[in-house]
């Protein structure tokens, strides 16, 4: 099955990944498109109103783009485990005047229906999903509205489920990816498997076009992914220090710090497996953090926001993939152009 991406106006097979939490700005998405690729706005953690504003900003630039949503796939946390973890991390919150032990678990769905309604009322070129596979009726409605539907998968079995639900494009993400894994089984840590092998496994069960994601940060990485059968490569971490990125100053500095040479996959910040630079928080709480999303995310969110404001890298979630040493402080267009040098 051929790639549908050229029909959207893409001239280079490199996409900017959705980066929730502020890094993936409309300026970054627009710059990726103007470089010949395509970027994704991250709907995760945004209100529908804020998402609508970002969609309008990119749409006004007249470039192709996508929107990524967190599809509901909750992992409820037991109340005892939640309270135990809140008490464990409370000493980190004391310097910021925060009390993490007083609240109850928040098990929301990130205003899922409202965001779907928004995308049905004003269709965008591509809608992608992470964390869960939407109901076939949702996928069908988006396709009928004119959107290409992509699904993040981390295994061959997940690829089968995505195809059965009606997805037209698969983002094949290996465990080297920065930030949250798209795994559909977040109670288990993602399998450590090279991207090229994962692409081969997925290709054996589906003919859908594949986008490669996870740890891609050099021209050789991108060329290798395309040789392995992907129609495009998706990059995220390598763009975090770009001029258009919305990553915090603390995050940018950590990525450039030669002493931060190791990433780990941890539940410490959100209760869901995510890869980031190792710091004191991951060392102290990585083994004791419960599996529980989004409740643990909401629990630690005030602490992480305070740490970002204070430039405290030891408490902040420093999301990064295994190729983080290649992140550079320059325009998105220059980064994406360099990544295509060996195509």
Tab-separated table of C-alpha atoms in Angstrom:
chain	number	residue	atom	x	y	z
A	1	UNK	CA	0.000	0.000	0.000
A	2	UNK	CA	1.463	3.346	-1.023
A	3	UNK	CA	2.005	6.320	1.223
A	4	UNK	CA	-0.855	8.822	1.470
A	5	UNK	CA	1.505	11.544	2.676
A	6	UNK	CA	2.513	13.024	-0.717
A	7	UNK	CA	-1.172	13.714	-1.377
A	8	UNK	CA	-1.046	16.135	1.546
A	9	UNK	CA	1.752	18.099	-0.065
A	10	UNK	CA	4.713	16.557	1.727
A	11	UNK	CA	7.989	16.599	-0.178
A	12	UNK	CA	10.239	15.062	2.499
A	13	UNK	CA	9.398	11.949	4.553
A	14	UNK	CA	10.191	13.391	7.976
A	15	UNK	CA	7.463	14.347	10.429
A	16	UNK	CA	7.577	16.307	13.677
A	17	UNK	CA	6.081	14.216	16.468
A	18	UNK	CA	3.301	15.522	18.694
A	19	UNK	CA	4.830	16.695	21.970
A	20	UNK	CA	2.295	17.318	24.707
A	21	UNK	CA	2.987	19.612	27.603
A	22	UNK	CA	4.064	22.670	25.627
A	23	UNK	CA	7.023	21.656	23.462
A	24	UNK	CA	4.988	21.160	20.293
A	25	UNK	CA	4.022	24.725	19.429
A	26	UNK	CA	2.080	25.923	16.381
A	27	UNK	CA	5.334	27.565	15.239
A	28	UNK	CA	7.124	24.209	15.336
A	29	UNK	CA	4.320	22.482	13.431
A	30	UNK	CA	4.277	25.231	10.818
A	31	UNK	CA	8.064	25.164	10.430
A	32	UNK	CA	8.035	21.398	9.869
A	33	UNK	CA	5.513	21.789	7.075
A	34	UNK	CA	7.427	24.622	5.442
A	35	UNK	CA	10.500	22.389	5.440
A	36	UNK	CA	8.541	19.922	3.323
A	37	UNK	CA	7.352	17.656	6.106
A	38	UNK	CA	4.449	17.774	8.523
A	39	UNK	CA	3.972	18.342	12.230
A	40	UNK	CA	1.361	17.320	14.773
A	41	UNK	CA	-0.294	19.491	17.352
A	42	UNK	CA	-0.613	17.644	20.655
A	43	UNK	CA	-4.147	17.751	22.038
A	44	UNK	CA	-3.105	15.996	25.240
A	45	UNK	CA	-3.515	18.084	28.428
A	46	UNK	CA	-5.026	21.008	26.498
A	47	UNK	CA	-8.569	22.248	26.865
A	48	UNK	CA	-10.639	21.943	23.690
A	49	UNK	CA	-10.657	25.734	23.542
A	50	UNK	CA	-6.863	25.950	23.641
A	51	UNK	CA	-6.595	23.206	21.029
A	52	UNK	CA	-9.032	25.056	18.776
A	53	UNK	CA	-6.862	28.164	19.038
A	54	UNK	CA	-3.734	26.272	18.024
A	55	UNK	CA	-5.530	24.589	15.118
A	56	UNK	CA	-6.715	27.988	13.904
A	57	UNK	CA	-3.180	29.379	14.153
A	58	UNK	CA	-1.676	26.616	12.020
A	59	UNK	CA	-4.581	26.518	9.600
A	60	UNK	CA	-4.096	30.227	8.963
A	61	UNK	CA	-0.581	29.455	7.702
A	62	UNK	CA	-1.999	27.287	4.909
A	63	UNK	CA	0.176	24.253	5.641
A	64	UNK	CA	-0.660	20.565	6.129
A	65	UNK	CA	-0.672	19.380	9.737
A	66	UNK	CA	-2.043	16.787	12.086
A	67	UNK	CA	-3.551	16.606	15.557
A	68	UNK	CA	-2.743	13.879	18.061
A	69	UNK	CA	-5.142	12.792	20.799
A	70	UNK	CA	-4.735	10.596	23.869
A	71	UNK	CA	-7.362	7.916	23.310
A	72	UNK	CA	-8.878	6.702	26.577
A	73	UNK	CA	-7.151	3.636	27.995
A	74	UNK	CA	-7.276	4.300	31.724
A	75	UNK	CA	-5.164	2.498	34.277
A	76	UNK	CA	-6.978	3.107	37.566
A	77	UNK	CA	-4.775	3.264	40.635
A	78	UNK	CA	-5.748	1.786	43.973
A	79	UNK	CA	-6.444	4.372	46.641
A	80	UNK	CA	-3.929	2.887	49.082
A	81	UNK	CA	-1.171	2.812	46.444
A	82	UNK	CA	-1.992	6.366	45.404
A	83	UNK	CA	-1.824	7.702	48.953
A	84	UNK	CA	1.339	5.779	49.700
A	85	UNK	CA	3.054	7.316	46.678
A	86	UNK	CA	1.772	10.799	47.519
A	87	UNK	CA	3.306	10.480	50.985
A	88	UNK	CA	6.566	9.177	49.525
A	89	UNK	CA	7.088	12.140	47.176
A	90	UNK	CA	5.729	14.806	49.572
A	91	UNK	CA	9.242	15.742	50.814
A	92	UNK	CA	10.066	16.907	47.268
A	93	UNK	CA	7.022	19.201	47.364
A	94	UNK	CA	7.769	20.808	50.713
A	95	UNK	CA	10.268	23.395	49.370
A	96	UNK	CA	7.569	24.609	46.969
A	97	UNK	CA	4.864	24.906	49.614
A	98	UNK	CA	2.786	22.130	48.033
A	99	UNK	CA	0.735	19.468	49.792
A	100	UNK	CA	0.364	16.451	47.534
A	101	UNK	CA	-1.234	14.267	50.186
A	102	UNK	CA	-4.557	16.070	50.557
A	103	UNK	CA	-6.236	15.299	47.247
A	104	UNK	CA	-8.020	12.295	45.785
A	105	UNK	CA	-7.092	10.451	42.561
A	106	UNK	CA	-8.279	12.201	39.389
A	107	UNK	CA	-9.357	9.717	36.717
A	108	UNK	CA	-10.423	11.918	33.790
A	109	UNK	CA	-10.429	11.260	30.037
A	110	UNK	CA	-8.747	14.507	28.905
A	111	UNK	CA	-12.137	15.739	27.577
A	112	UNK	CA	-12.068	13.083	24.889
A	113	UNK	CA	-15.562	13.590	23.457
A	114	UNK	CA	-15.227	17.359	23.270
A	115	UNK	CA	-11.986	17.043	21.311
A	116	UNK	CA	-13.454	14.502	18.908
A	117	UNK	CA	-16.438	16.795	18.368
A	118	UNK	CA	-14.026	19.654	17.646
A	119	UNK	CA	-12.201	17.635	14.994
A	120	UNK	CA	-15.433	16.476	13.398
A	121	UNK	CA	-16.740	20.038	13.203
A	122	UNK	CA	-13.497	21.324	11.711
A	123	UNK	CA	-11.611	18.435	10.090
A	124	UNK	CA	-7.814	18.495	9.883
A	125	UNK	CA	-5.675	16.572	7.366
A	126	UNK	CA	-4.517	13.878	9.836
A	127	UNK	CA	-5.746	12.770	13.234
A	128	UNK	CA	-3.523	10.383	15.176
A	129	UNK	CA	-4.151	8.491	18.387
A	130	UNK	CA	-1.879	7.382	21.191
A	131	UNK	CA	-2.411	5.315	24.394
A	132	UNK	CA	-5.580	3.617	23.148
A	133	UNK	CA	-7.430	2.587	19.988
A	134	UNK	CA	-10.674	4.514	19.451
A	135	UNK	CA	-13.952	2.819	18.715
A	136	UNK	CA	-14.393	2.026	15.005
A	137	UNK	CA	-17.328	4.452	14.908
A	138	UNK	CA	-15.046	7.319	15.938
A	139	UNK	CA	-12.437	6.364	13.342
A	140	UNK	CA	-15.144	6.027	10.691
A	141	UNK	CA	-16.612	9.433	11.482
A	142	UNK	CA	-13.222	11.118	11.224
A	143	UNK	CA	-12.497	9.406	7.916
A	144	UNK	CA	-15.913	10.390	6.600
A	145	UNK	CA	-15.117	13.976	7.583
A	146	UNK	CA	-12.011	13.829	5.388
A	147	UNK	CA	-9.228	13.152	7.898
A	148	UNK	CA	-6.580	10.504	7.476
A	149	UNK	CA	-6.463	8.456	10.687
A	150	UNK	CA	-3.171	7.236	12.140
A	151	UNK	CA	-2.614	5.051	15.196
A	152	UNK	CA	0.497	4.692	17.336
A	153	UNK	CA	1.410	1.032	17.866
A	154	UNK	CA	4.247	-0.678	19.690
A	155	UNK	CA	3.711	-4.305	18.627
A	156	UNK	CA	2.300	-6.462	15.857
A	157	UNK	CA	-0.783	-7.252	17.937
A	158	UNK	CA	-1.484	-3.561	18.429
A	159	UNK	CA	-1.105	-3.070	14.677
A	160	UNK	CA	-3.800	-5.679	14.078
A	161	UNK	CA	-6.145	-3.920	16.486
A	162	UNK	CA	-5.522	-0.565	14.836
A	163	UNK	CA	-6.234	-1.910	11.374
A	164	UNK	CA	-9.425	-3.589	12.569
A	165	UNK	CA	-10.582	-0.255	13.997
A	166	UNK	CA	-10.115	1.412	10.599
A	167	UNK	CA	-6.775	3.229	10.867
A	168	UNK	CA	-5.202	4.064	7.525
A	169	UNK	CA	-1.667	4.694	8.744
A	170	UNK	CA	0.413	3.259	11.595
A	171	UNK	CA	3.036	5.082	13.653
A	172	UNK	CA	5.336	2.251	14.729
A	173	UNK	CA	7.018	3.395	17.921
A	174	UNK	CA	9.866	1.500	19.559
A	175	UNK	CA	10.940	1.766	23.184
A	176	UNK	CA	13.792	4.183	22.311
A	177	UNK	CA	11.200	6.966	21.941
A	178	UNK	CA	11.219	9.876	24.343
A	179	UNK	CA	8.267	10.731	26.606
A	180	UNK	CA	5.308	8.401	26.968
A	181	UNK	CA	5.251	5.068	25.255
A	182	UNK	CA	2.196	4.582	23.118
A	183	UNK	CA	1.786	1.034	24.417
A	184	UNK	CA	-1.769	-0.199	24.827
A	185	UNK	CA	-0.691	-2.215	27.893
A	186	UNK	CA	0.912	0.441	30.134
A	187	UNK	CA	0.867	-1.838	33.166
A	188	UNK	CA	3.880	-3.511	31.505
A	189	UNK	CA	7.116	-1.798	30.537
A	190	UNK	CA	7.644	-1.658	26.734
A	191	UNK	CA	9.722	-4.423	25.201
A	192	UNK	CA	13.247	-3.335	24.302
A	193	UNK	CA	13.399	-4.045	20.580
A	194	UNK	CA	15.246	-2.263	17.750
A	195	UNK	CA	13.028	-0.142	15.532
A	196	UNK	CA	13.984	-2.002	12.362
A	197	UNK	CA	12.957	-5.326	13.928
A	198	UNK	CA	9.691	-3.854	15.176
A	199	UNK	CA	8.928	-2.550	11.689
A	200	UNK	CA	9.549	-6.028	10.300
A	201	UNK	CA	7.212	-7.626	12.852
A	202	UNK	CA	4.447	-5.144	12.089
A	203	UNK	CA	4.902	-5.508	8.346
A	204	UNK	CA	4.271	-9.246	8.655
A	205	UNK	CA	0.718	-8.616	9.881
A	206	UNK	CA	-0.415	-5.570	7.877
A	207	UNK	CA	-0.006	-3.828	4.535
A	208	UNK	CA	-0.866	-0.411	5.952
A	209	UNK	CA	1.767	2.323	5.443
A	210	UNK	CA	4.141	2.593	8.383
A	211	UNK	CA	5.756	5.660	9.957
A	212	UNK	CA	8.846	4.850	12.009
A	213	UNK	CA	9.266	6.492	15.423
A	214	UNK	CA	11.581	6.161	18.383
A	215	UNK	CA	15.173	7.278	18.845
A	216	UNK	CA	15.585	8.690	15.328
A	217	UNK	CA	18.028	11.588	15.527
A	218	UNK	CA	20.570	11.344	12.683
A	219	UNK	CA	20.514	11.130	8.880
A	220	UNK	CA	21.612	7.489	9.166
A	221	UNK	CA	18.721	6.748	11.543
A	222	UNK	CA	16.173	8.203	9.139
A	223	UNK	CA	17.638	6.484	6.088
A	224	UNK	CA	17.720	3.172	7.959
A	225	UNK	CA	14.078	3.446	8.957
A	226	UNK	CA	13.017	4.048	5.370
A	227	UNK	CA	15.131	1.151	4.134
A	228	UNK	CA	13.364	-1.010	6.717
A	229	UNK	CA	10.026	-0.318	5.066
A	230	UNK	CA	8.703	2.872	6.623
A	231	UNK	CA	7.190	5.511	4.349
A	232	UNK	CA	8.364	8.266	6.692
A	233	UNK	CA	10.239	8.905	9.920
A	234	UNK	CA	8.817	10.762	12.907
A	235	UNK	CA	11.196	12.697	15.162
A	236	UNK	CA	10.604	14.474	18.442
A	237	UNK	CA	13.501	14.684	20.872
A	238	UNK	CA	15.862	16.046	18.233
A	239	UNK	CA	13.532	19.059	17.886
A	240	UNK	CA	13.244	19.906	21.585
A	241	UNK	CA	16.043	22.481	21.542
A	242	UNK	CA	14.932	24.038	18.255
A	243	UNK	CA	14.109	27.727	18.032
A	244	UNK	CA	10.412	26.957	17.591
A	245	UNK	CA	10.148	24.488	20.485
A	246	UNK	CA	8.152	25.352	23.567
A	247	UNK	CA	10.315	23.198	25.857
A	248	UNK	CA	11.215	24.840	29.165
A	249	UNK	CA	14.607	26.407	29.755
A	250	UNK	CA	15.388	23.698	32.302
A	251	UNK	CA	14.542	20.963	29.804
A	252	UNK	CA	16.656	22.546	27.068
A	253	UNK	CA	19.610	22.952	29.408
A	254	UNK	CA	19.396	19.362	30.574
A	255	UNK	CA	19.430	18.089	27.002
A	256	UNK	CA	22.631	20.046	26.363
A	257	UNK	CA	24.319	18.918	29.602
A	258	UNK	CA	27.023	16.322	28.825
A	259	UNK	CA	26.650	14.944	32.347
A	260	UNK	CA	23.105	13.809	31.555
A	261	UNK	CA	24.119	10.918	29.370
A	262	UNK	CA	21.491	8.335	30.267
A	263	UNK	CA	17.767	7.943	29.708
A	264	UNK	CA	15.462	5.647	31.648
A	265	UNK	CA	11.906	4.419	31.201
A	266	UNK	CA	9.973	5.313	34.327
A	267	UNK	CA	6.479	5.556	35.825
A	268	UNK	CA	7.691	8.014	38.469
A	269	UNK	CA	6.102	11.120	36.958
A	270	UNK	CA	2.808	9.920	35.503
A	271	UNK	CA	2.148	6.294	36.396
A	272	UNK	CA	2.614	5.368	32.761
A	273	UNK	CA	5.905	4.248	31.109
A	274	UNK	CA	7.814	7.219	29.704
A	275	UNK	CA	11.447	7.748	28.734
A	276	UNK	CA	13.401	10.698	30.057
A	277	UNK	CA	16.794	11.791	31.257
A	278	UNK	CA	17.766	10.200	34.530
A	279	UNK	CA	17.582	12.534	37.543
A	280	UNK	CA	17.061	12.386	41.287
A	281	UNK	CA	13.307	11.891	40.967
A	282	UNK	CA	13.633	8.892	38.650
A	283	UNK	CA	16.340	7.387	40.868
A	284	UNK	CA	14.353	7.766	44.081
A	285	UNK	CA	10.855	6.950	42.917
A	286	UNK	CA	11.125	4.932	39.716
A	287	UNK	CA	10.855	1.601	41.513
A	288	UNK	CA	8.073	2.618	43.890
A	289	UNK	CA	5.759	4.547	41.563
A	290	UNK	CA	2.442	2.761	41.049
A	291	UNK	CA	0.967	1.992	37.684
A	292	UNK	CA	-1.885	4.457	37.388
A	293	UNK	CA	-2.698	6.915	34.632
A	294	UNK	CA	-3.865	9.665	34.584
A	295	UNK	CA	-4.112	9.846	38.406
A	296	UNK	CA	-0.347	9.844	39.025
A	297	UNK	CA	0.114	12.439	36.270
A	298	UNK	CA	-2.323	14.755	38.038
A	299	UNK	CA	-0.679	14.040	41.404
A	300	UNK	CA	2.789	15.133	40.305
A	301	UNK	CA	1.744	17.883	37.887
A	302	UNK	CA	1.861	20.785	40.406
A	303	UNK	CA	5.301	19.687	41.573
A	304	UNK	CA	6.640	19.435	38.040
A	305	UNK	CA	5.279	22.855	37.117
A	306	UNK	CA	6.924	24.373	40.176
A	307	UNK	CA	10.203	22.638	39.337
A	308	UNK	CA	10.133	23.990	35.784
A	309	UNK	CA	9.610	27.535	37.071
A	310	UNK	CA	12.493	27.112	39.519
A	311	UNK	CA	14.753	25.498	36.908
A	312	UNK	CA	14.999	22.416	39.125
A	313	UNK	CA	16.141	19.655	36.786
A	314	UNK	CA	16.210	17.030	39.521
A	315	UNK	CA	12.427	17.068	40.003
A	316	UNK	CA	11.326	17.846	36.443
A	317	UNK	CA	10.274	15.264	33.864
A	318	UNK	CA	13.062	15.627	31.295
A	319	UNK	CA	11.484	13.641	28.472
A	320	UNK	CA	14.065	12.471	25.963
A	321	UNK	CA	14.634	9.583	23.595
A	322	UNK	CA	17.854	7.657	23.211
A	323	UNK	CA	19.074	10.057	20.509
A	324	UNK	CA	18.909	13.089	22.795
A	325	UNK	CA	22.600	13.968	22.383
A	326	UNK	CA	21.793	15.056	18.816
A	327	UNK	CA	19.268	17.729	19.830
A	328	UNK	CA	20.568	21.104	18.657
A	329	UNK	CA	19.650	24.753	19.143
A	330	UNK	CA	18.764	25.843	15.604
A	331	UNK	CA	15.682	26.282	13.398
A	332	UNK	CA	13.413	23.297	12.804
A	333	UNK	CA	13.930	23.626	9.046
A	334	UNK	CA	17.686	23.185	9.394
A	335	UNK	CA	17.262	20.112	11.596
A	336	UNK	CA	14.786	18.406	9.278
A	337	UNK	CA	16.838	19.248	6.194
A	338	UNK	CA	19.917	17.692	7.758
A	339	UNK	CA	17.976	14.543	8.675
A	340	UNK	CA	17.168	13.963	5.004
A	341	UNK	CA	20.747	14.256	3.770
A	342	UNK	CA	21.129	10.526	3.138
A	343	UNK	CA	17.799	9.869	1.474
